[in-house]
Short mmCIF file of C-alpha atoms in Angstrom, two decimals:
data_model
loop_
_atom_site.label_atom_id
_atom_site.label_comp_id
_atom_site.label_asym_id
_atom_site.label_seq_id
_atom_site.Cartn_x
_atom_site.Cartn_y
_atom_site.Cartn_z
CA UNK A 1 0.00 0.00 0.00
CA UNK A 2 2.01 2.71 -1.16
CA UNK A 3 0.26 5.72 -0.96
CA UNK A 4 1.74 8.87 -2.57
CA UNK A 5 5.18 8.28 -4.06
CA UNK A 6 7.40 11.08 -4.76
CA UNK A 7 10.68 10.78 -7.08
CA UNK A 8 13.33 11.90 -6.22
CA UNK A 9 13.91 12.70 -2.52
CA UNK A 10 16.80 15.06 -2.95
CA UNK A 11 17.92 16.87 -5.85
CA UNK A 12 20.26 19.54 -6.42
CA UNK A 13 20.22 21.98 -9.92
CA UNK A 14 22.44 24.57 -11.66
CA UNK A 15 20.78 27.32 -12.39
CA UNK A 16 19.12 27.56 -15.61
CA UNK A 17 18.65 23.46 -15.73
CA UNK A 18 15.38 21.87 -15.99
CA UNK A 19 14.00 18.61 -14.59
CA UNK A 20 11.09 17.03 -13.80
CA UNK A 21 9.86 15.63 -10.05
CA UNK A 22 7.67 12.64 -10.10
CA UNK A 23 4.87 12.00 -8.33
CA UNK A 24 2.44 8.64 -9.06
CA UNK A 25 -0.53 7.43 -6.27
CA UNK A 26 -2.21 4.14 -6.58
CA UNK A 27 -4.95 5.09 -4.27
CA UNK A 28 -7.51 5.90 -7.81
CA UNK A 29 -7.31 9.32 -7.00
CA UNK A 30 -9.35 12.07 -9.70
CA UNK A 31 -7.69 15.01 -7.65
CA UNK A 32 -3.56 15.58 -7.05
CA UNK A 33 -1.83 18.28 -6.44
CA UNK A 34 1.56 20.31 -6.17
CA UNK A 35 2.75 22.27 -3.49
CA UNK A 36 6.35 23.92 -2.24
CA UNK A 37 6.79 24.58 1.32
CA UNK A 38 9.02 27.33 2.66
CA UNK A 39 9.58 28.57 6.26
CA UNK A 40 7.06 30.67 7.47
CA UNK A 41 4.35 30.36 4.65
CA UNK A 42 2.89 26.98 4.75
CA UNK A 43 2.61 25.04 1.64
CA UNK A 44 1.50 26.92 -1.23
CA UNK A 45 -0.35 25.48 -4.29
CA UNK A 46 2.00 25.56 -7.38
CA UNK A 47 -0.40 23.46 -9.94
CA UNK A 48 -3.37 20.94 -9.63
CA UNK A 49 -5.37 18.53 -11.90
CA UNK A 50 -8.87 17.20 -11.24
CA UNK A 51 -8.24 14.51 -13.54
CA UNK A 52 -6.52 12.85 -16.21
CA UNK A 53 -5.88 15.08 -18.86
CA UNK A 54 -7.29 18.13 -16.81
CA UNK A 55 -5.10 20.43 -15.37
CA UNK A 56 -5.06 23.82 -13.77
CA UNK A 57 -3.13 26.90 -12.35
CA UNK A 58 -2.59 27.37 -8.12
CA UNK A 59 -1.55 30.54 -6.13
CA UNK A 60 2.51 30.09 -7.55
CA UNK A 61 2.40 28.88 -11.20
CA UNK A 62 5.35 30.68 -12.76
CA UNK A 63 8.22 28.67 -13.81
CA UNK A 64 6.43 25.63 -13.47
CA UNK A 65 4.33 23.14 -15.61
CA UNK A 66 2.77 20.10 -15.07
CA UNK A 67 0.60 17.49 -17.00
CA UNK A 68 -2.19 14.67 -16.41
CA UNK A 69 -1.73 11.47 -18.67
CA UNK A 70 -3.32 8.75 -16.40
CA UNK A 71 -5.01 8.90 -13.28
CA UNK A 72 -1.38 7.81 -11.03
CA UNK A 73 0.97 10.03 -12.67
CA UNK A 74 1.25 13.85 -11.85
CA UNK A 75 4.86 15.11 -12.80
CA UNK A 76 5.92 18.47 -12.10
CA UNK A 77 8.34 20.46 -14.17
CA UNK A 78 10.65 23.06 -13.83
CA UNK A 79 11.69 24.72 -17.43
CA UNK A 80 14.42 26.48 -16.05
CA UNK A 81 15.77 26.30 -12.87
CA UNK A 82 16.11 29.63 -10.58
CA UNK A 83 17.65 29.74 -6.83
CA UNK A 84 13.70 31.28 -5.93
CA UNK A 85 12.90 27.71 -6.72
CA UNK A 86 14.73 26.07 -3.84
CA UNK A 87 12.29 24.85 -1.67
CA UNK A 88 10.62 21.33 -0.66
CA UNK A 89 8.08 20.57 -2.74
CA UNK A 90 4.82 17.92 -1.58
CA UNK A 91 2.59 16.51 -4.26
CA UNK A 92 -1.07 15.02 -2.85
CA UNK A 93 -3.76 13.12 -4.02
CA UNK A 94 -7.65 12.93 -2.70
CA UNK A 95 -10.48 11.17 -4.02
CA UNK A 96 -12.97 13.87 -5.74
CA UNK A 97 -16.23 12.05 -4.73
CA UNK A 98 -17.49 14.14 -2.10
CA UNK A 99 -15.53 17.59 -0.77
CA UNK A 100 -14.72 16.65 2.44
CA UNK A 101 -11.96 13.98 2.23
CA UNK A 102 -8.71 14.92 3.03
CA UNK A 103 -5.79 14.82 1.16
CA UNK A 104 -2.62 12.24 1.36
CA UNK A 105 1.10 13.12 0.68
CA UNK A 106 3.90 12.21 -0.44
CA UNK A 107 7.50 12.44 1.24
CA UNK A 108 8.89 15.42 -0.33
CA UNK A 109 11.17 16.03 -2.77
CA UNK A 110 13.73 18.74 -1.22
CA UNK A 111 15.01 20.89 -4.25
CA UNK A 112 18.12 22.89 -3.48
CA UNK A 113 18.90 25.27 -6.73
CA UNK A 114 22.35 26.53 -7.13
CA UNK B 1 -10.46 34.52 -1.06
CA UNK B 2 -9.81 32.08 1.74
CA UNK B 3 -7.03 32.46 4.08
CA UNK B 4 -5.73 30.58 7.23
CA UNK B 5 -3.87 32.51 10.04
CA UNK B 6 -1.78 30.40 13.17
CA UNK B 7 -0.64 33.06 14.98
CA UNK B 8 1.99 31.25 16.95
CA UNK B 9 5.18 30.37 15.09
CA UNK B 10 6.16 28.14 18.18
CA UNK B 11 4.79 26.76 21.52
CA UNK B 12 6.37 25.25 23.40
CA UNK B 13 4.77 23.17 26.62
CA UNK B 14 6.21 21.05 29.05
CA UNK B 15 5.68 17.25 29.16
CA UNK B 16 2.54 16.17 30.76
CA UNK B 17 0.59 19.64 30.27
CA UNK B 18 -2.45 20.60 28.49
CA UNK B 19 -1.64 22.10 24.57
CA UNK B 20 -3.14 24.27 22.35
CA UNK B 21 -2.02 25.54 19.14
CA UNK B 22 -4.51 28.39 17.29
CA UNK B 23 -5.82 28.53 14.14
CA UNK B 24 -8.00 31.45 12.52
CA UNK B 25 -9.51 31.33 8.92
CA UNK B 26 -11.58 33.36 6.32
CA UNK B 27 -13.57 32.07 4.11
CA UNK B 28 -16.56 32.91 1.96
CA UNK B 29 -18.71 29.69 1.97
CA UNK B 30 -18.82 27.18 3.97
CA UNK B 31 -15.34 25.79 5.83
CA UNK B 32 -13.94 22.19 5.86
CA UNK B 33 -10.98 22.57 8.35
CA UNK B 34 -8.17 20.25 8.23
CA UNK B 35 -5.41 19.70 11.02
CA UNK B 36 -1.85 18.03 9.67
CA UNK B 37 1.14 17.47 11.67
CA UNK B 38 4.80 16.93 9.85
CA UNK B 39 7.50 14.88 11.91
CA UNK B 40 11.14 16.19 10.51
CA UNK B 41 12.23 14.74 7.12
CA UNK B 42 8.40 13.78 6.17
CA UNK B 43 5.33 14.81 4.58
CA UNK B 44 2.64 15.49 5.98
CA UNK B 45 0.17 13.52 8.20
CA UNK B 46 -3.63 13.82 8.55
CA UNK B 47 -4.88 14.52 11.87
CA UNK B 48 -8.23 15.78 11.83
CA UNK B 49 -10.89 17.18 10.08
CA UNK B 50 -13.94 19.53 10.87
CA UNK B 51 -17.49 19.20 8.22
CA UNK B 52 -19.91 19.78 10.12
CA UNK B 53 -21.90 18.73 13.12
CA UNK B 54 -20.47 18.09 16.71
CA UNK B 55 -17.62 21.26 16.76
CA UNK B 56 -15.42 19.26 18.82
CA UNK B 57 -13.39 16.99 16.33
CA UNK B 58 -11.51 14.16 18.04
CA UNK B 59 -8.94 13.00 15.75
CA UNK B 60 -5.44 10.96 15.54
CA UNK B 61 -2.80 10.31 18.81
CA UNK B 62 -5.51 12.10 21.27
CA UNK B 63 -5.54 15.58 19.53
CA UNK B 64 -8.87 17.44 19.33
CA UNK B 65 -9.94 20.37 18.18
CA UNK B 66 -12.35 22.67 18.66
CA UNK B 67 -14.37 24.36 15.80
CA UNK B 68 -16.35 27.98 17.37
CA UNK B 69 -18.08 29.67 13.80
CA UNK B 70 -18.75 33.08 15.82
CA UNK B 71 -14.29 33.25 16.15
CA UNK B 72 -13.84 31.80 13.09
CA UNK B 73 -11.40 29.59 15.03
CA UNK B 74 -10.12 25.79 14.69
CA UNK B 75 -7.58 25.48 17.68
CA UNK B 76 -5.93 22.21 18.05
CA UNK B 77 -5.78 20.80 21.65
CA UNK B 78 -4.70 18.00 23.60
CA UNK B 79 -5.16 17.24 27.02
CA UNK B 80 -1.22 15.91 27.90
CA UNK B 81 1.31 16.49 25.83
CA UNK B 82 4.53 14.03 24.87
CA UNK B 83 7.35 14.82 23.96
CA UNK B 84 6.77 12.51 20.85
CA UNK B 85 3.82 15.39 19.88
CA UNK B 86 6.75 17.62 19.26
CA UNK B 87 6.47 18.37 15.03
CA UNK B 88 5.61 21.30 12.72
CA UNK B 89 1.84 21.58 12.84
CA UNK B 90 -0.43 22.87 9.73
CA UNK B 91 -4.09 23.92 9.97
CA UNK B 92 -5.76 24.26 6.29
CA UNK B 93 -9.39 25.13 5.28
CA UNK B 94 -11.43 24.21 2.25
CA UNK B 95 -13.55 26.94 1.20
CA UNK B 96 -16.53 25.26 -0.76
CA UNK B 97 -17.52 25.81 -3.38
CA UNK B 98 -15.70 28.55 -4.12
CA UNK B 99 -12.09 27.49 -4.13
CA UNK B 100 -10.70 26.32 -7.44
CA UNK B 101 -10.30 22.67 -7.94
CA UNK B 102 -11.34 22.74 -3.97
CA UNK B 103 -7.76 22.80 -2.79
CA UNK B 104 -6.43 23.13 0.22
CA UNK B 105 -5.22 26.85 1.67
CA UNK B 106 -2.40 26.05 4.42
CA UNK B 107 -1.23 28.30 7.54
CA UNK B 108 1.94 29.22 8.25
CA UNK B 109 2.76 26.69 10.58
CA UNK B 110 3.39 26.35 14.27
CA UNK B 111 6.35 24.47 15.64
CA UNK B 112 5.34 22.52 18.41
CA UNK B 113 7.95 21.60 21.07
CA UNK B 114 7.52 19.47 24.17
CA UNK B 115 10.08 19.13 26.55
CA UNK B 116 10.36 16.58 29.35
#
């Protein structure tokens, strides 16, 4: 039962690189999510889908994209790296059959840019 | 817009003794309030969650909170703290219907540390 799985744990990037961060669920999940957490400001919502091939902007978009194939996968992308993008960044997953379930995550994936 | 406010960026309580940590939030509709805790080096953990009904929520490892509508308040509270409660807390609301994709909005966070 793995939950949310989040590729890879630690990463460090040269500015101006891009890469992507994986993120697959095998809970069936319609809704996931991205978020980056840095100190003092919670986790804030970078990109979300509602389901496959469905996918929208959050509250910090730029410099980021993301795409829904199938229903597990959720990558994230960053086009080209900047040192504002250091952060650690959570993707989540929910079922979307009624609006009050809550949301599972993933380890992390701890991003230091360069 | 929604928005989630925890005042407190650290409490710290000793071993044994009542806690609280504070949560405020704004919302337009109708608020689903969500408690997570995050041990060091993990993501984050469901704890608790207010819909609606009874406003005190009893959730995971004997926290509770306590949902008032007239303070627009969601603290999180447990009776006798452990030192194993000590972790980075996150209170989060759900503003339906009105936020897109019905995401969550996250506080700021409030380190919690116990001490024996």
């Amino acid at each position: 039962n793995a939950g949310v799985t989040q590729t890879p744990k630690f990463q460090v990037l040269k500015t101006g690189q891009s890469m992507t961060l994986q993120c697959a669920q095998d809970m069936n999940h319609e809704y996931m999510s991205w978020y980056r957490q840095d100190p003092g400001m919670g986790l804030r919502l970078i990109h979300y889908s509602v389901g496959a091939g469905i996918t929208d902007q959050g509250e910090v978009p730029n410099g980021y994209n993301v795409s829904r194939s199938t229903t597990e996968d959720f990558p994230l992308r960053l086009l080209s790296a900047a040192p504002s993008q250091t952060s650690v960044y959570f993707c989540a997953s929910r079922t979307g059959q009624a609006w009050n379930t809550e949301a599972f995550f993933g380890q992390g994936t701890r991003l230091t840019v360069v | 817009a929604q928005s989630v406010a925890q005042p407190e960026d650290q409490v710290n309580v000793a071993e044994g003794n009542p806690l609280t940590v504070k949560c405020t939030y704004s919302v337009s509709g109708n608020p689903y309030l969500f408690w997570y805790v995050q041990y060091p080096n993990r993501g984050l953990q469901f704890l608790l969650k207010y819909i609606t009904g009874d406003n005190l929520v009893k959730g995971s490892y004997g926290f509770e909170a306590e949902f008032n509508k007239s303070q627009t308040s969601f603290h999180l509270k447990k009776p006798s703290a452990l030192v194993s409660d000590s972790a980075l807390y996150f209170c989060a609301v759900r503003d339906v219907p009105y936020t897109a994709g019905n995401m969550l909005t996250f506080g700021g966070g409030t380190r919690l540390m116990v001490k024996p």
